[in-house]
Coordinates of C-alpha atoms in Angstrom, one line a residue:
M16 CA 290.7 114.2 315.7
S17 CA 290.7 115.0 312.0
F18 CA 293.3 113.8 309.5
A19 CA 292.4 116.6 307.1
A20 CA 292.8 119.3 309.7
A21 CA 296.1 117.8 310.9
A22 CA 297.4 117.6 307.4
D23 CA 296.5 121.3 306.9
E24 CA 298.2 122.3 310.1
L25 CA 301.4 120.4 309.1
A26 CA 301.3 121.7 305.5
V27 CA 301.3 118.2 304.0
T28 CA 298.8 116.3 301.9
P29 CA 296.3 114.0 303.6
A30 CA 297.8 111.1 301.8
A31 CA 301.3 112.0 303.2
L32 CA 299.9 112.3 306.7
S33 CA 298.0 108.9 306.4
F34 CA 301.3 107.3 305.3
Q35 CA 303.2 108.6 308.3
I36 CA 300.5 107.4 310.7
K37 CA 300.4 104.0 309.1
S38 CA 304.2 103.8 309.4
L39 CA 304.0 104.8 313.1
E40 CA 301.3 102.1 313.7
E41 CA 303.4 99.5 312.0
A42 CA 306.5 100.4 314.1
L43 CA 304.4 100.3 317.2
G44 CA 302.7 97.1 316.4
A45 CA 299.2 98.4 317.2
P46 CA 296.6 100.6 315.6
L47 CA 296.3 104.1 317.1
F48 CA 293.1 105.2 315.4
V49 CA 289.7 103.8 314.5
R50 CA 288.9 105.2 311.1
R51 CA 285.3 106.1 310.6
T52 CA 283.5 107.6 307.6
R53 CA 283.8 111.3 308.7
A54 CA 285.9 111.1 311.8
V55 CA 288.6 109.2 313.7
D56 CA 288.8 108.0 317.3
L57 CA 291.7 106.9 319.4
T58 CA 292.2 103.2 320.2
D59 CA 293.2 102.1 323.7
A60 CA 296.8 102.1 322.4
G61 CA 296.3 105.7 321.1
R62 CA 294.9 106.9 324.4
A63 CA 297.8 105.4 326.3
L64 CA 300.4 106.9 323.9
A65 CA 298.9 110.4 323.5
P66 CA 299.8 112.0 326.8
H67 CA 303.4 110.8 326.6
V68 CA 303.8 112.1 323.1
S69 CA 302.3 115.4 324.2
A70 CA 304.8 115.6 327.1
G71 CA 307.6 114.8 324.8
F72 CA 306.8 117.6 322.5
D73 CA 306.4 120.0 325.5
A74 CA 309.8 119.0 326.7
F75 CA 311.3 119.5 323.2
R76 CA 309.6 122.9 323.0
Q77 CA 311.0 124.0 326.4
G78 CA 314.5 122.9 325.3
W79 CA 314.1 124.8 322.1
D80 CA 313.0 127.9 324.0
S81 CA 315.9 127.6 326.4
V82 CA 318.4 127.6 323.6
Q83 CA 316.6 130.6 322.0
R84 CA 316.9 132.5 325.2
L85 CA 320.6 131.7 325.4
Q86 CA 321.0 133.1 321.9
N87 CA 319.1 136.3 322.8
N88 CA 321.5 138.1 325.2
N89 CA 319.5 141.3 325.1
R90 CA 316.2 140.0 326.6
L91 CA 315.9 139.4 330.3
V92 CA 312.7 138.0 332.1
V93 CA 312.7 138.5 335.8
T94 CA 310.1 137.3 338.3
A95 CA 309.5 138.5 341.8
G96 CA 306.6 139.1 344.2
P97 CA 304.2 142.0 343.5
G98 CA 305.4 144.0 346.5
F99 CA 309.1 143.7 345.7
T100 CA 308.5 144.4 342.0
A101 CA 306.5 147.5 342.7
K102 CA 308.5 149.0 345.6
W103 CA 312.1 147.9 344.7
L104 CA 312.5 146.6 341.1
A105 CA 310.3 149.1 339.3
P106 CA 311.8 152.3 340.9
G107 CA 315.3 151.1 339.8
L108 CA 314.3 150.4 336.2
P109 CA 315.2 153.9 334.9
R110 CA 318.7 153.7 336.3
F111 CA 319.2 150.2 334.9
A112 CA 317.8 151.2 331.5
Q113 CA 320.2 154.2 331.4
A114 CA 323.2 152.0 332.2
H115 CA 322.1 149.1 329.9
P116 CA 319.9 150.4 327.0
E117 CA 320.7 147.3 325.0
I118 CA 318.9 145.0 327.5
E119 CA 315.1 144.5 327.2
L120 CA 313.9 143.9 330.7
R121 CA 310.5 142.3 331.5
F122 CA 309.0 141.7 334.9
V123 CA 306.6 138.8 335.8
S124 CA 305.0 139.8 339.1
T125 CA 303.6 136.8 341.0
L126 CA 303.7 135.0 344.3
Q127 CA 303.8 131.7 342.4
M128 CA 307.0 129.7 342.1
L129 CA 307.4 129.8 338.4
D130 CA 309.4 127.2 336.4
F131 CA 312.4 128.7 334.6
A132 CA 312.1 126.5 331.5
R133 CA 308.3 126.2 331.2
D134 CA 307.6 129.8 332.0
G135 CA 310.5 131.4 330.2
I136 CA 312.1 132.9 333.3
D137 CA 315.8 134.0 333.3
L138 CA 316.1 135.3 336.9
A139 CA 313.9 134.9 340.0
I140 CA 314.0 137.1 343.1
R141 CA 312.7 134.8 345.8
F142 CA 311.9 135.5 349.5
G143 CA 312.6 132.8 352.0
D144 CA 315.4 130.4 352.8
G145 CA 315.0 127.9 350.0
P146 CA 316.0 125.3 349.4
D147 CA 316.7 126.1 345.7
G148 CA 317.8 122.7 344.5
D149 CA 320.3 122.6 341.7
F150 CA 320.1 126.3 341.0
F151 CA 322.6 129.2 341.3
C152 CA 321.6 131.3 344.3
E153 CA 323.0 134.3 346.1
T154 CA 321.6 136.5 348.8
L155 CA 320.5 139.9 347.7
L156 CA 319.0 141.6 350.7
E157 CA 318.0 141.1 354.3
D158 CA 314.7 142.5 355.6
Y159 CA 313.5 144.3 358.7
V160 CA 310.2 145.8 359.9
L161 CA 309.6 149.1 361.8
P162 CA 306.8 151.6 362.2
V163 CA 306.5 154.0 359.3
M164 CA 303.9 156.8 358.9
R165 CA 303.2 160.2 357.4
P166 CA 305.2 163.1 358.9
E167 CA 302.1 164.7 360.4
I168 CA 301.3 161.5 362.3
A169 CA 304.9 161.3 363.6
A170 CA 304.7 164.9 364.7
R171 CA 302.1 164.1 367.4
L172 CA 303.9 161.0 368.7
K173 CA 306.4 161.6 371.6
E174 CA 307.3 158.0 372.4
P175 CA 306.5 154.4 371.1
R176 CA 303.6 154.0 373.6
D177 CA 301.7 156.8 371.8
L178 CA 301.1 154.4 369.0
L179 CA 298.3 152.9 371.2
G180 CA 296.2 155.8 370.1
E181 CA 296.8 155.5 366.4
T182 CA 295.4 153.2 363.7
L183 CA 297.8 150.4 363.3
I184 CA 298.0 148.8 359.8
H185 CA 298.8 145.1 359.7
D186 CA 300.8 143.6 356.9
E187 CA 300.0 139.9 356.6
S188 CA 302.3 139.2 353.7
I189 CA 305.0 137.6 356.0
S190 CA 302.7 136.0 358.5
F191 CA 303.7 132.6 357.2
L192 CA 307.2 133.1 358.7
R193 CA 308.1 131.5 362.0
P194 CA 308.6 133.5 364.1
A195 CA 306.5 136.1 362.2
P196 CA 307.2 139.8 362.7
S197 CA 304.1 141.5 364.1
W198 CA 303.0 144.6 365.9
Q199 CA 302.8 142.7 369.1
G200 CA 306.4 141.6 368.7
W201 CA 307.5 145.2 368.0
F202 CA 305.6 146.4 371.1
D203 CA 307.3 143.7 373.2
A204 CA 310.8 144.7 371.9
S205 CA 310.1 148.3 372.6
G206 CA 309.1 147.7 376.2
I207 CA 305.3 148.4 375.7
E208 CA 303.4 145.9 377.9
D209 CA 300.0 146.6 376.4
D210 CA 298.5 144.4 373.7
A211 CA 298.9 145.8 370.2
P212 CA 295.5 147.1 368.9
S213 CA 293.8 145.5 365.9
G214 CA 293.4 147.5 362.7
P215 CA 293.0 147.2 359.0
S216 CA 294.9 144.2 357.5
F217 CA 296.4 143.7 354.0
T218 CA 297.6 140.5 352.4
Q219 CA 299.9 142.4 350.1
A220 CA 302.8 144.4 351.6
D221 CA 302.7 147.1 349.0
H222 CA 299.0 147.7 349.6
A223 CA 299.7 148.2 353.3
I224 CA 302.4 150.7 352.6
D225 CA 300.2 152.5 350.1
A226 CA 297.5 152.8 352.8
A227 CA 300.1 154.4 355.2
E228 CA 301.1 156.8 352.4
E229 CA 297.5 157.8 352.1
G230 CA 297.4 158.6 355.8
L231 CA 295.2 155.7 356.9
G232 CA 297.5 155.0 359.9
V233 CA 300.9 153.5 360.9
V234 CA 302.2 150.4 359.2
L235 CA 304.8 148.0 360.4
G236 CA 306.6 148.4 357.1
R237 CA 309.3 146.1 355.6
T238 CA 312.5 148.1 355.0
S239 CA 312.9 146.5 351.6
L240 CA 309.7 148.1 350.4
V241 CA 309.7 151.5 352.1
K242 CA 313.0 152.7 350.6
V243 CA 311.4 155.1 348.1
P244 CA 308.8 156.8 350.4
L245 CA 311.3 157.2 353.2
R246 CA 313.9 158.8 350.9
S247 CA 311.3 161.2 349.5
G248 CA 309.9 162.1 352.9
A249 CA 306.4 160.8 352.2
L250 CA 306.9 158.4 355.1
V251 CA 309.1 158.7 358.2
A252 CA 310.4 156.1 360.8
P253 CA 310.7 158.0 364.1
F254 CA 311.3 155.1 366.5
S255 CA 314.6 153.3 367.2
V256 CA 313.6 149.6 367.1
A257 CA 313.5 147.4 364.0
L258 CA 312.7 143.7 364.0
K259 CA 314.8 141.4 361.9
V260 CA 312.7 139.4 359.5
P261 CA 313.8 135.7 359.7
S262 CA 314.2 135.4 355.9
K263 CA 315.9 137.1 353.0
F264 CA 315.7 137.9 349.3
R265 CA 317.7 135.7 347.0
M266 CA 318.6 135.9 343.3
V267 CA 318.0 132.5 341.7
C268 CA 318.6 131.2 338.2
P269 CA 319.6 127.9 336.4
L270 CA 323.2 126.9 337.0
G271 CA 325.4 128.2 334.2
T272 CA 323.1 131.0 333.2
Q273 CA 324.3 133.4 335.9
T274 CA 327.2 134.5 333.7
R275 CA 325.0 135.3 330.7
P276 CA 325.6 139.0 329.9
A277 CA 322.1 140.2 330.6
V278 CA 321.7 138.1 333.8
A279 CA 325.2 139.1 335.1
A280 CA 324.5 142.8 334.3
Y281 CA 321.2 142.8 336.2
R282 CA 322.6 140.8 339.1
A283 CA 325.5 143.3 339.5
F284 CA 323.0 146.2 339.3
L285 CA 320.8 144.8 342.0
K286 CA 323.8 144.0 344.3
A287 CA 325.0 147.6 343.9
E288 CA 321.5 148.9 344.7
A289 CA 321.4 146.7 347.8
A290 CA 324.9 147.6 348.9
A291 CA 324.0 151.3 348.8
F292 CA 320.8 150.7 350.8
D293 CA 321.0 150.9 354.6
A294 CA 318.4 148.2 355.4
T295 CA 318.3 149.0 359.1
F296 CA 318.0 152.8 358.7
G297 CA 320.4 153.0 361.7
K298 CA 317.9 151.4 364.1
R299 CA 318.5 149.0 366.9
V300 CA 317.8 145.6 365.5
V301 CA 316.0 143.0 367.5
E302 CA 316.0 139.4 366.4
L303 CA 312.7 137.5 366.9
R304 CA 312.9 134.2 368.9

């Protein structure tokens, strides 16, 4: 609300700014400002126009940024949930960087559904079934849950029922699904008639897995997120049953951008990683109903 400050920001003289505003008011047929001695205020017409002008400049800026991203084929911004970023995307980063040193990869870890244009996102890894509207979408990975634990805990378990004497870690990150995988569901599928004991709960899947790695107890871990500790032997999965999660991971991006060199390269890398990954770990899969 200062003509002088506005002129300074726009690198024009106050007289030039006043002329432009006067021309705008004449074209509109209504004054936009009330001129006072040391300040200006918006008129009713100014207050009505301001939010639309602001939205217009925001849209223009988003379009400009979109074109700039198309021109910059070496930068890739990927968004995914915190658990998937920490347990799947981050461990694969050294292999991708070695194969594509020319691509600058940036992760935005959040559970929020970010806007591609507004938030400057090139590719989203989303968990669920959509819908994804007018976007390009392809399935990356299916998910399962099964009990995972430290080897010393597994060594004292002879059969699934022995889990009744252990601390069971509950992962609430997929409790929104219907039906939702749970310890009780796994007990039922494994022929254990007892109720699943309560235990420490975590709203983030990676935190629940970290707790199991620290020896807190046994977690009903998502196979998509326990790949690294199972391969290293930090965690083991001794029992035969896995529950199929009624949802999947999808790669989503604006239509037409899926063939951009950086986007296409990362999509191909992720698909190769998923193809080389046995999501069931050879377990007997039970579908929830």
